[in-house]
């Protein structure tokens, strides 16, 4: 079971943003999409959600073309957390999270149980009754994470797959909140969800990703494990700055240093 783009090309206006891109989001795996600004990362995520229709190629959700699925069917199996979503009105935190609920065919008790489980997992149960706009930026980001997680929460405990897509979820966050969001992403993917996350910070990608797609000018330039993609030659060429990659012995992971 996968959420996959197969030889997808996408034009926005006269510009071809994606050019024959193929990728897969697999259950139990955290996949990172990296690349310089303008490489097509966010467009790829929006194509996987069905927001953008490919001019060529197909997007399949567990083998089914998403174009043939209803918006509700899609929403119950994949969710997108956009960059810096804002809320104009002063809703309670619990109300914001409930906006993600799309399992209306289930009894109401499942909503309350699922909201409690998601809130506990995200560490926000203590401020469910606070005003959302009174929270810090990092707290708000955790609430949005809980909202999209609730959207695809397996309340009925069936065996269908779930996919979580995150578009630069660590932007404008301090270091502690960056780590919290990505640790949560890694946790839910280890429990069975497939996670795809767009990241600018290469060290965060090196730390949390199981698999990496490196985009350059709308194409997949390189794909594979962190060790396979994060080489000095590949990163220096694609980011056009000298980059050194070292393995930190104590941390047992790669560190990326721009010279």
GROMACS .gro file of C-alpha atoms in nm:
model
  259
    1UNK     CA    1   0.000   0.000   0.000
    2UNK     CA    2   0.140   0.338  -0.101
    3UNK     CA    3   0.048   0.691  -0.194
    4UNK     CA    4   0.244   0.740  -0.513
    5UNK     CA    5   0.313   0.985  -0.792
    6UNK     CA    6   0.392   0.807  -1.117
    7UNK     CA    7   0.578   1.005  -1.384
    8UNK     CA    8   0.386   1.319  -1.286
    9UNK     CA    9   0.422   1.651  -1.468
   10UNK     CA   10   0.243   1.964  -1.347
   11UNK     CA   11   0.206   2.301  -1.517
   12UNK     CA   12   0.094   2.612  -1.329
   13UNK     CA   13   0.017   2.874  -1.588
   14UNK     CA   14   0.290   2.857  -1.850
   15UNK     CA   15   0.549   2.715  -1.609
   16UNK     CA   16   0.617   2.344  -1.586
   17UNK     CA   17   0.683   2.296  -1.215
   18UNK     CA   18   0.711   1.915  -1.201
   19UNK     CA   19   0.867   1.717  -1.484
   20UNK     CA   20   0.816   1.343  -1.480
   21UNK     CA   21   0.838   1.299  -1.103
   22UNK     CA   22   0.780   0.962  -0.940
   23UNK     CA   23   0.779   0.906  -0.563
   24UNK     CA   24   0.617   0.689  -0.300
   25UNK     CA   25   0.488   0.745   0.052
   26UNK     CA   26   0.493   0.412   0.232
   27UNK     CA   27   0.342   0.307   0.566
   28UNK     CA   28   0.587   0.289   0.856
   29UNK     CA   29   0.834   0.519   0.677
   30UNK     CA   30   0.922   0.887   0.716
   31UNK     CA   31   1.015   1.026   0.377
   32UNK     CA   32   1.175   1.368   0.333
   33UNK     CA   33   1.155   1.587   0.023
   34UNK     CA   34   1.446   1.830   0.000
   35UNK     CA   35   1.573   2.075  -0.257
   36UNK     CA   36   1.645   2.441  -0.312
   37UNK     CA   37   1.370   2.702  -0.328
   38UNK     CA   38   1.162   2.666  -0.643
   39UNK     CA   39   1.251   2.301  -0.699
   40UNK     CA   40   0.886   2.188  -0.682
   41UNK     CA   41   0.860   2.044  -0.330
   42UNK     CA   42   0.531   2.205  -0.226
   43UNK     CA   43   0.380   2.145  -0.570
   44UNK     CA   44   0.459   1.776  -0.533
   45UNK     CA   45   0.276   1.761  -0.199
   46UNK     CA   46  -0.027   1.940  -0.340
   47UNK     CA   47  -0.032   1.703  -0.635
   48UNK     CA   48  -0.027   1.405  -0.400
   49UNK     CA   49  -0.330   1.549  -0.218
   50UNK     CA   50  -0.524   1.609  -0.540
   51UNK     CA   51  -0.520   1.988  -0.505
   52UNK     CA   52  -0.324   2.005  -0.832
   53UNK     CA   53  -0.412   1.772  -1.119
   54UNK     CA   54  -0.114   1.640  -1.313
   55UNK     CA   55  -0.093   1.727  -1.681
   56UNK     CA   56   0.078   1.392  -1.728
   57UNK     CA   57   0.110   1.086  -1.509
   58UNK     CA   58  -0.108   0.963  -1.224
   59UNK     CA   59  -0.136   0.980  -0.847
   60UNK     CA   60  -0.247   0.654  -0.687
   61UNK     CA   61  -0.381   0.599  -0.336
   62UNK     CA   62  -0.329   0.231  -0.260
   63UNK     CA   63  -0.346   0.153  -0.630
   64UNK     CA   64  -0.653   0.369  -0.704
   65UNK     CA   65  -0.627   0.686  -0.910
   66UNK     CA   66  -0.720   0.968  -0.670
   67UNK     CA   67  -0.907   1.140  -0.953
   68UNK     CA   68  -1.169   0.865  -0.920
   69UNK     CA   69  -1.205   0.905  -0.542
   70UNK     CA   70  -1.443   1.148  -0.373
   71UNK     CA   71  -1.294   1.431  -0.164
   72UNK     CA   72  -1.423   1.254   0.148
   73UNK     CA   73  -1.257   0.925   0.055
   74UNK     CA   74  -0.930   1.106  -0.002
   75UNK     CA   75  -0.958   1.309   0.320
   76UNK     CA   76  -1.011   0.997   0.529
   77UNK     CA   77  -0.682   0.847   0.414
   78UNK     CA   78  -0.441   1.135   0.361
   79UNK     CA   79  -0.400   1.475   0.523
   80UNK     CA   80  -0.188   1.781   0.445
   81UNK     CA   81  -0.043   2.025   0.697
   82UNK     CA   82   0.032   2.343   0.502
   83UNK     CA   83   0.296   2.604   0.576
   84UNK     CA   84   0.201   2.842   0.859
   85UNK     CA   85  -0.178   2.796   0.854
   86UNK     CA   86  -0.350   3.091   1.024
   87UNK     CA   87  -0.680   3.114   1.212
   88UNK     CA   88  -0.865   3.446   1.198
   89UNK     CA   89  -1.125   3.379   1.467
   90UNK     CA   90  -1.054   3.301   1.829
   91UNK     CA   91  -1.158   2.937   1.848
   92UNK     CA   92  -1.074   2.711   2.138
   93UNK     CA   93  -0.792   2.464   2.082
   94UNK     CA   94  -1.037   2.173   2.102
   95UNK     CA   95  -1.252   2.334   1.834
   96UNK     CA   96  -0.954   2.375   1.601
   97UNK     CA   97  -0.862   2.009   1.638
   98UNK     CA   98  -1.222   1.897   1.580
   99UNK     CA   99  -1.215   2.075   1.243
  100UNK     CA  100  -1.003   1.786   1.120
  101UNK     CA  101  -1.268   1.522   1.192
  102UNK     CA  102  -1.410   1.368   0.873
  103UNK     CA  103  -1.536   1.035   1.011
  104UNK     CA  104  -1.898   1.150   1.041
  105UNK     CA  105  -2.034   0.802   0.977
  106UNK     CA  106  -1.894   0.688   1.312
  107UNK     CA  107  -2.075   0.743   1.643
  108UNK     CA  108  -1.994   1.072   1.820
  109UNK     CA  109  -1.808   0.889   2.097
  110UNK     CA  110  -1.532   0.806   1.847
  111UNK     CA  111  -1.466   1.177   1.795
  112UNK     CA  112  -1.423   1.240   2.167
  113UNK     CA  113  -1.207   0.931   2.216
  114UNK     CA  114  -0.992   1.010   1.913
  115UNK     CA  115  -0.952   1.376   2.011
  116UNK     CA  116  -0.836   1.270   2.357
  117UNK     CA  117  -0.588   1.019   2.211
  118UNK     CA  118  -0.446   1.266   1.958
  119UNK     CA  119  -0.421   1.546   2.216
  120UNK     CA  120  -0.239   1.319   2.458
  121UNK     CA  121   0.000   1.203   2.186
  122UNK     CA  122   0.079   1.563   2.087
  123UNK     CA  123   0.113   1.679   2.449
  124UNK     CA  124  -0.157   1.946   2.428
  125UNK     CA  125  -0.433   1.805   2.650
  126UNK     CA  126  -0.359   2.068   2.916
  127UNK     CA  127  -0.466   2.359   2.698
  128UNK     CA  128  -0.762   2.220   2.502
  129UNK     CA  129  -0.989   2.486   2.651
  130UNK     CA  130  -0.754   2.777   2.585
  131UNK     CA  131  -0.801   3.026   2.302
  132UNK     CA  132  -0.596   2.919   2.002
  133UNK     CA  133  -0.472   3.271   1.923
  134UNK     CA  134  -0.335   3.304   2.275
  135UNK     CA  135  -0.085   3.022   2.221
  136UNK     CA  136   0.277   3.060   2.119
  137UNK     CA  137   0.376   2.982   1.761
  138UNK     CA  138   0.518   2.645   1.857
  139UNK     CA  139   0.206   2.550   2.053
  140UNK     CA  140  -0.014   2.652   1.759
  141UNK     CA  141   0.191   2.433   1.527
  142UNK     CA  142   0.137   2.135   1.757
  143UNK     CA  143  -0.239   2.204   1.751
  144UNK     CA  144  -0.239   2.210   1.371
  145UNK     CA  145  -0.044   1.884   1.374
  146UNK     CA  146  -0.309   1.734   1.601
  147UNK     CA  147  -0.584   1.861   1.369
  148UNK     CA  148  -0.443   1.693   1.057
  149UNK     CA  149  -0.361   1.381   1.258
  150UNK     CA  150  -0.723   1.360   1.377
  151UNK     CA  151  -0.835   1.379   1.013
  152UNK     CA  152  -0.675   1.043   0.938
  153UNK     CA  153  -0.688   0.892   1.286
  154UNK     CA  154  -0.786   0.526   1.266
  155UNK     CA  155  -1.080   0.555   1.502
  156UNK     CA  156  -1.250   0.244   1.365
  157UNK     CA  157  -0.925   0.041   1.391
  158UNK     CA  158  -0.958  -0.098   1.038
  159UNK     CA  159  -0.658  -0.201   0.830
  160UNK     CA  160  -0.668   0.080   0.574
  161UNK     CA  161  -0.357   0.289   0.524
  162UNK     CA  162  -0.312   0.650   0.633
  163UNK     CA  163  -0.076   0.914   0.491
  164UNK     CA  164   0.043   1.235   0.655
  165UNK     CA  165   0.192   1.509   0.434
  166UNK     CA  166   0.374   1.799   0.600
  167UNK     CA  167   0.487   2.109   0.408
  168UNK     CA  168   0.779   2.266   0.595
  169UNK     CA  169   0.622   2.205   0.939
  170UNK     CA  170   0.927   2.345   1.122
  171UNK     CA  171   0.933   2.686   0.952
  172UNK     CA  172   0.955   2.978   1.200
  173UNK     CA  173   0.989   2.743   1.496
  174UNK     CA  174   1.265   2.743   1.754
  175UNK     CA  175   1.485   2.438   1.793
  176UNK     CA  176   1.280   2.270   2.065
  177UNK     CA  177   0.954   2.289   1.871
  178UNK     CA  178   1.125   2.176   1.549
  179UNK     CA  179   1.234   1.860   1.725
  180UNK     CA  180   0.891   1.807   1.883
  181UNK     CA  181   0.709   1.818   1.550
  182UNK     CA  182   0.953   1.585   1.378
  183UNK     CA  183   0.963   1.343   1.671
  184UNK     CA  184   0.583   1.326   1.653
  185UNK     CA  185   0.603   1.266   1.279
  186UNK     CA  186   0.853   0.987   1.331
  187UNK     CA  187   0.637   0.837   1.607
  188UNK     CA  188   0.316   0.818   1.403
  189UNK     CA  189   0.502   0.677   1.103
  190UNK     CA  190   0.659   0.409   1.324
  191UNK     CA  191   0.305   0.317   1.434
  192UNK     CA  192   0.190   0.252   1.079
  193UNK     CA  193   0.124   0.579   0.899
  194UNK     CA  194   0.317   0.690   0.595
  195UNK     CA  195   0.471   1.036   0.639
  196UNK     CA  196   0.610   1.270   0.374
  197UNK     CA  197   0.769   1.591   0.498
  198UNK     CA  198   0.918   1.882   0.304
  199UNK     CA  199   1.226   2.015   0.483
  200UNK     CA  200   1.477   2.292   0.418
  201UNK     CA  201   1.704   2.200   0.708
  202UNK     CA  202   1.927   1.921   0.581
  203UNK     CA  203   2.041   1.821   0.928
  204UNK     CA  204   1.681   1.765   1.036
  205UNK     CA  205   1.625   1.554   0.724
  206UNK     CA  206   1.941   1.358   0.796
  207UNK     CA  207   1.826   1.292   1.152
  208UNK     CA  208   1.464   1.192   1.096
  209UNK     CA  209   1.420   1.063   0.739
  210UNK     CA  210   1.416   0.696   0.645
  211UNK     CA  211   1.411   0.782   0.275
  212UNK     CA  212   1.485   1.102   0.080
  213UNK     CA  213   1.385   1.255  -0.252
  214UNK     CA  214   1.607   1.541  -0.369
  215UNK     CA  215   1.434   1.766  -0.623
  216UNK     CA  216   1.616   1.991  -0.867
  217UNK     CA  217   1.427   2.207  -1.116
  218UNK     CA  218   1.112   1.999  -1.090
  219UNK     CA  219   1.280   1.661  -1.128
  220UNK     CA  220   1.398   1.390  -0.888
  221UNK     CA  221   1.774   1.439  -0.902
  222UNK     CA  222   1.853   1.172  -0.643
  223UNK     CA  223   1.661   0.934  -0.417
  224UNK     CA  224   1.750   0.680  -0.154
  225UNK     CA  225   1.848   0.653   0.209
  226UNK     CA  226   2.014   0.944   0.386
  227UNK     CA  227   2.355   0.786   0.335
  228UNK     CA  228   2.289   0.743  -0.036
  229UNK     CA  229   2.161   1.095  -0.100
  230UNK     CA  230   2.364   1.300   0.148
  231UNK     CA  231   2.700   1.298  -0.020
  232UNK     CA  232   2.924   1.601  -0.050
  233UNK     CA  233   2.924   1.579  -0.430
  234UNK     CA  234   2.546   1.558  -0.468
  235UNK     CA  235   2.460   1.828  -0.214
  236UNK     CA  236   2.732   2.069  -0.327
  237UNK     CA  237   2.616   2.039  -0.686
  238UNK     CA  238   2.246   2.080  -0.618
  239UNK     CA  239   2.269   2.360  -0.359
  240UNK     CA  240   2.557   2.532  -0.544
  241UNK     CA  241   2.766   2.589  -0.232
  242UNK     CA  242   3.054   2.380  -0.095
  243UNK     CA  243   2.905   2.129   0.151
  244UNK     CA  244   3.085   1.893   0.385
  245UNK     CA  245   2.915   1.579   0.517
  246UNK     CA  246   3.052   1.412   0.829
  247UNK     CA  247   2.936   1.127   1.048
  248UNK     CA  248   2.918   1.224   1.413
  249UNK     CA  249   3.045   0.924   1.605
  250UNK     CA  250   2.867   0.994   1.934
  251UNK     CA  251   2.533   1.086   1.772
  252UNK     CA  252   2.569   0.817   1.504
  253UNK     CA  253   2.423   1.031   1.227
  254UNK     CA  254   2.538   1.250   0.942
  255UNK     CA  255   2.601   1.619   0.989
  256UNK     CA  256   2.578   1.861   0.695
  257UNK     CA  257   2.802   2.168   0.705
  258UNK     CA  258   2.799   2.445   0.446
  259UNK     CA  259   3.146   2.589   0.395
   0.00000   0.00000   0.00000
